C-alpha positions as semicolon CSV with decimal commas, in nm:
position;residue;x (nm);y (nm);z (nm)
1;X;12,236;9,283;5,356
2;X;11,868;9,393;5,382
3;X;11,576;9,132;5,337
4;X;11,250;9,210;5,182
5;X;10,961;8,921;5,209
6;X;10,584;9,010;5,095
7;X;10,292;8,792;5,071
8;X;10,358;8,496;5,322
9;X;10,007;8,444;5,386
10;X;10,088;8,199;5,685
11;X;9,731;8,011;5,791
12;X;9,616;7,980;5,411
13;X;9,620;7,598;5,389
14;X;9,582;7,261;5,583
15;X;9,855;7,205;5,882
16;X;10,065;6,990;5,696
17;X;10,098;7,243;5,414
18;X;10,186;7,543;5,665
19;X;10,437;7,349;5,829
20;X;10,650;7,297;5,550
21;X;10,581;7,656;5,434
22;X;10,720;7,768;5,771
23;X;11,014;7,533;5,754
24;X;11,133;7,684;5,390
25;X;11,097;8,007;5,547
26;X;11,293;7,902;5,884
27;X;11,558;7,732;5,640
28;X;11,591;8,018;5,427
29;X;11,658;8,301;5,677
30;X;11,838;8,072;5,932
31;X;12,127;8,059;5,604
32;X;12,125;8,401;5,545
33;X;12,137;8,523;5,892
34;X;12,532;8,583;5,963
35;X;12,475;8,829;5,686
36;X;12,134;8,981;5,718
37;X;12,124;9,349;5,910
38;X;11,749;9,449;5,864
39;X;11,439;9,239;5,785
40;X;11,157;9,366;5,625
41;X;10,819;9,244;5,603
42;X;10,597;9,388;5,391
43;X;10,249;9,314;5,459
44;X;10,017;8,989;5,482
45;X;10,240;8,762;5,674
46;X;9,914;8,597;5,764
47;X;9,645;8,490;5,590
48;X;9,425;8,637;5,886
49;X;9,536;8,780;6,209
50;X;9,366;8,957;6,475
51;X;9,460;9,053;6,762
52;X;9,309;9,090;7,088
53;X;9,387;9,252;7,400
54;X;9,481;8,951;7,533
55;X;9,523;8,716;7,297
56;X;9,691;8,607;6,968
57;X;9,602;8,384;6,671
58;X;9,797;8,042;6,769
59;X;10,063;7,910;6,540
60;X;10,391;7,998;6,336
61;X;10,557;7,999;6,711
62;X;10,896;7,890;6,535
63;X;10,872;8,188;6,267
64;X;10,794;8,401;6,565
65;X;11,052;8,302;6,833
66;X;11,293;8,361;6,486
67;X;11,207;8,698;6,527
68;X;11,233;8,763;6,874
69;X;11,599;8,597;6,910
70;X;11,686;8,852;6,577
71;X;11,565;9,131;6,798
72;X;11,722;9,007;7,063
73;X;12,096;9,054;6,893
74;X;11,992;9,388;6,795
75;X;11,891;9,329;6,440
76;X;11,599;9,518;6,363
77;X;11,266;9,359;6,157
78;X;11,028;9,590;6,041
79;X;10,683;9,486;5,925
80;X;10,437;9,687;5,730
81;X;10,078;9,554;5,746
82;X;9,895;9,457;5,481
83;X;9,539;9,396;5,386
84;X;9,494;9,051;5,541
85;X;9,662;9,139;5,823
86;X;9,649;9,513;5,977
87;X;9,480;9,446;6,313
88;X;9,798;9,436;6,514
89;X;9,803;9,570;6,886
90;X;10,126;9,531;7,060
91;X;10,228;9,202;7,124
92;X;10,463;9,201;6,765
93;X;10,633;9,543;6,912
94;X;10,685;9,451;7,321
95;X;10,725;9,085;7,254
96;X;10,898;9,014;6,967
97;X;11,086;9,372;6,918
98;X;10,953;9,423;6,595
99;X;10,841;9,749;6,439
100;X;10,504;9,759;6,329
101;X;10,429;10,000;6,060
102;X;10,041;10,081;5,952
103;X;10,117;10,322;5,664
104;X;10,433;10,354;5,398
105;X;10,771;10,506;5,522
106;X;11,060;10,571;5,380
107;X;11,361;10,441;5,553
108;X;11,767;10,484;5,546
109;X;11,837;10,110;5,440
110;X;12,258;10,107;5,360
111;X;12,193;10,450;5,260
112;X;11,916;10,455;5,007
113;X;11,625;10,560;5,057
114;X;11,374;10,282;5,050
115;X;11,023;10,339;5,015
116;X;10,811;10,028;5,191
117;X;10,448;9,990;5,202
118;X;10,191;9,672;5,118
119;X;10,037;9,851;4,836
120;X;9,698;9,777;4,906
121;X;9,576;10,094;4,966
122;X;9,823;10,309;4,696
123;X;9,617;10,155;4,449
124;X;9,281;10,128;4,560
125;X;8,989;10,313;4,423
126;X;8,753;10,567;4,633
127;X;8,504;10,319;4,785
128;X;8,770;10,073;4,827
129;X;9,008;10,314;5,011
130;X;8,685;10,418;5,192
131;X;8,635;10,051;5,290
132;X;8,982;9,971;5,391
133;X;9,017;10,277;5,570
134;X;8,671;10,203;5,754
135;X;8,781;9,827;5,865
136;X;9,084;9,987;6,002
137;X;8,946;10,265;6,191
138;X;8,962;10,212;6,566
139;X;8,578;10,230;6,660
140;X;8,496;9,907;6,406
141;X;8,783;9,742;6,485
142;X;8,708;9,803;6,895
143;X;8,332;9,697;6,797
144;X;8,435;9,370;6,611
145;X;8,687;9,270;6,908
146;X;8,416;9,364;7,161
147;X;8,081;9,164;6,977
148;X;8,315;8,890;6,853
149;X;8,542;8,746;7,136
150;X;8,837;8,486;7,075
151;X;8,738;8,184;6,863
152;X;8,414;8,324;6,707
153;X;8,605;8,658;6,578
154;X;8,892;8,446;6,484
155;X;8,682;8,178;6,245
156;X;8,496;8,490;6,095
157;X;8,811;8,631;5,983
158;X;8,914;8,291;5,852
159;X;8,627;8,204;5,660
160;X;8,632;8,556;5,484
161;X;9,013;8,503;5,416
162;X;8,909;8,177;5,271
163;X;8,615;8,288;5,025
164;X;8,840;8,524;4,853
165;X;8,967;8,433;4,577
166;X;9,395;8,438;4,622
167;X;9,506;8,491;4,191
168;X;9,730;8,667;4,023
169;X;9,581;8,991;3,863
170;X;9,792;9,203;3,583
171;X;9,619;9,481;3,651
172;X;9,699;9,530;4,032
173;X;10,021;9,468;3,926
174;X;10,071;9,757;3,641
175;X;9,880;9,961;3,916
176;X;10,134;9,886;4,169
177;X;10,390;9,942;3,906
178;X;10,314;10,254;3,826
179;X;10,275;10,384;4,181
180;X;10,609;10,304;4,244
181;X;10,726;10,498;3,911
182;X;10,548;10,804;4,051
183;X;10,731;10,771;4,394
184;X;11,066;10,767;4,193
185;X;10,967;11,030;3,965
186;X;10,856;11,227;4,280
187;X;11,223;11,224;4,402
188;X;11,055;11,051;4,725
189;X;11,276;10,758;4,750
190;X;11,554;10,539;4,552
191;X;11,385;10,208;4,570
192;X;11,008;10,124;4,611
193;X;10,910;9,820;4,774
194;X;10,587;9,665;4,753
195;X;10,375;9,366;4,782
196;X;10,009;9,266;4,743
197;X;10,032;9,145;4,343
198;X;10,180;8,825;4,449
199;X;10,417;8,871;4,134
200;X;10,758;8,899;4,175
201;X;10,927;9,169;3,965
202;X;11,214;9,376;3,944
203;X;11,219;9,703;3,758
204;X;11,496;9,968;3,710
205;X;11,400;10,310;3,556
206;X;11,667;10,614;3,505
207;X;11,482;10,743;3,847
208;X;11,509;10,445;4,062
209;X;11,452;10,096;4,101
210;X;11,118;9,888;4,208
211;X;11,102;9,590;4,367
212;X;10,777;9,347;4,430
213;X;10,978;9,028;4,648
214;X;10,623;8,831;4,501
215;X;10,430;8,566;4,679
216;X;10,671;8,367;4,935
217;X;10,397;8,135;5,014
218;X;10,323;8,007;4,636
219;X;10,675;8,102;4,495
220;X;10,931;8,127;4,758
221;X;11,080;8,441;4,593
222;X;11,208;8,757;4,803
223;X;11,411;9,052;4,798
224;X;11,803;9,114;4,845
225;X;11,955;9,416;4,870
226;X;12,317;9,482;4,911
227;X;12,571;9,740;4,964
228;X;12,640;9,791;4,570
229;X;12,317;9,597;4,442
230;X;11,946;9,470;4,460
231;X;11,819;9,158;4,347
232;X;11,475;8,946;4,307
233;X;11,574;8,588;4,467
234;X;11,380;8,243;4,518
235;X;11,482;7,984;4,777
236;X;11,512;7,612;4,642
237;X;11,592;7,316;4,813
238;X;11,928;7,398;4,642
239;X;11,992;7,717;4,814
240;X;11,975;8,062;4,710
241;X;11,924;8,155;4,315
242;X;11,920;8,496;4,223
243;X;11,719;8,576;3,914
244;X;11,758;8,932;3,842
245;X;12,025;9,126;3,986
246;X;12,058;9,530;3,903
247;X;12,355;9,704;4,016
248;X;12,320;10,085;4,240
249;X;12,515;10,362;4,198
């Protein structure tokens, strides 16, 4: 069983808030773990995250030693940036074991080919791309790290997070939607997996299937996929509930 989680956003909201966002999180992959073989994140775990050469944003230590004792058995988590969170160094990869991905890839996933990316920059126009591209380049990146140290650097990037406005938006949706039908059309993959719309969908064409696992921190919802199937799920106090399920060939 392969998990797909988008759009966790951990750091949005007051302490009280994140801790109980954490703890649904913990709760729901601690029950799922005898049968998970491969996480996947895919992009904006955190609100804001940047990381310096020697040092890390502080918090979500539970989330994180989660990963490191999965990693630690030998089952791999893979996490594709996204746009609130791609200034990673190394402490995810020598640390915790994960794989940190800056760009889409297509992996082998219980032998489909699974397309994974954020989505963020798929869709983006020229002078967005341009911008994105620019705020990930290493020379601004090096710069901002360099003329903002630790705290200062750290409560720029959360104020900025915190201005933005977090809503859902149809259109970045049908954009990301039809991305992903290209990529199947293209013959590039089976199954597209995406975030950044922060709505949850499940689509199946005659070329493939797309999934968007949708906002974990306001909905809870993620992806499932199986040895015969895929599915859009939500974690309740109750458990698991599946609410679309397609079958694979």
């Amino acid at each position: 069983m392969i998990l797909f989680f988008a759009d966790l956003h951990l750091g949005r909201a007051d302490p009280a808030t994140e801790r109980a966002v954490e703890q649904s999180l913990l709760a729901c992959l601690n029950t799922l773990a005898p049968q998970t073989q491969h996480l996947v994140l895919v992009g904006d775990v955190f609100h804001h995250y940047i990381e310096y050469r020697h040092l890390v944003p502080k918090g979500f230590v539970r989330f994180q030693a989660l990963l490191a004792r999965w990693t630690d058995r030998g089952l791999p988590v893979t996490y594709v940036v996204g746009n609130h969170d791609p200034w990673h160094q190394n402490y995810f990869a020598q640390e915790l074991g994960v794989r940190v991905l800056h760009r889409a890839v297509v992996d082998t996933l219980l032998g489909y080919r699974v397309y994974l990316d954020h989505g963020d920059l798929a869709i983006a126009g020229p002078l967005s791309r341009a911008l994105r591209r620019l705020l990930r380049h290493p020379v601004p990146v090096w710069l901002y790290r360099t003329l903002l140290p630790g705290d200062l650097g750290l409560a720029l990037a959360r104020r900025v997070t915190q201005w933005r406005p977090e809503r859902l938006n149809p259109v970045i949706a049908e954009r990301l939607r039809q991305h992903a039908h290209r990529v199947l059309q293209e013959k590039q993959a089976d199954i597209v997996v995406l975030g950044h719309s922060h709505q949850a969908e499940l689509h199946c064409w005659p070329e493939g299937l797309y999934l968007n696992p949708g906002c974990w921190y306001q909905d809870q919802t993620f992806g499932l996929l199986e040895a015969n199937a895929l599915a859009l799920c939500r974690w309740t106090p109750d458990g698991l509930q599946t609410l679309i399920r397609y079958p694979l060939p």
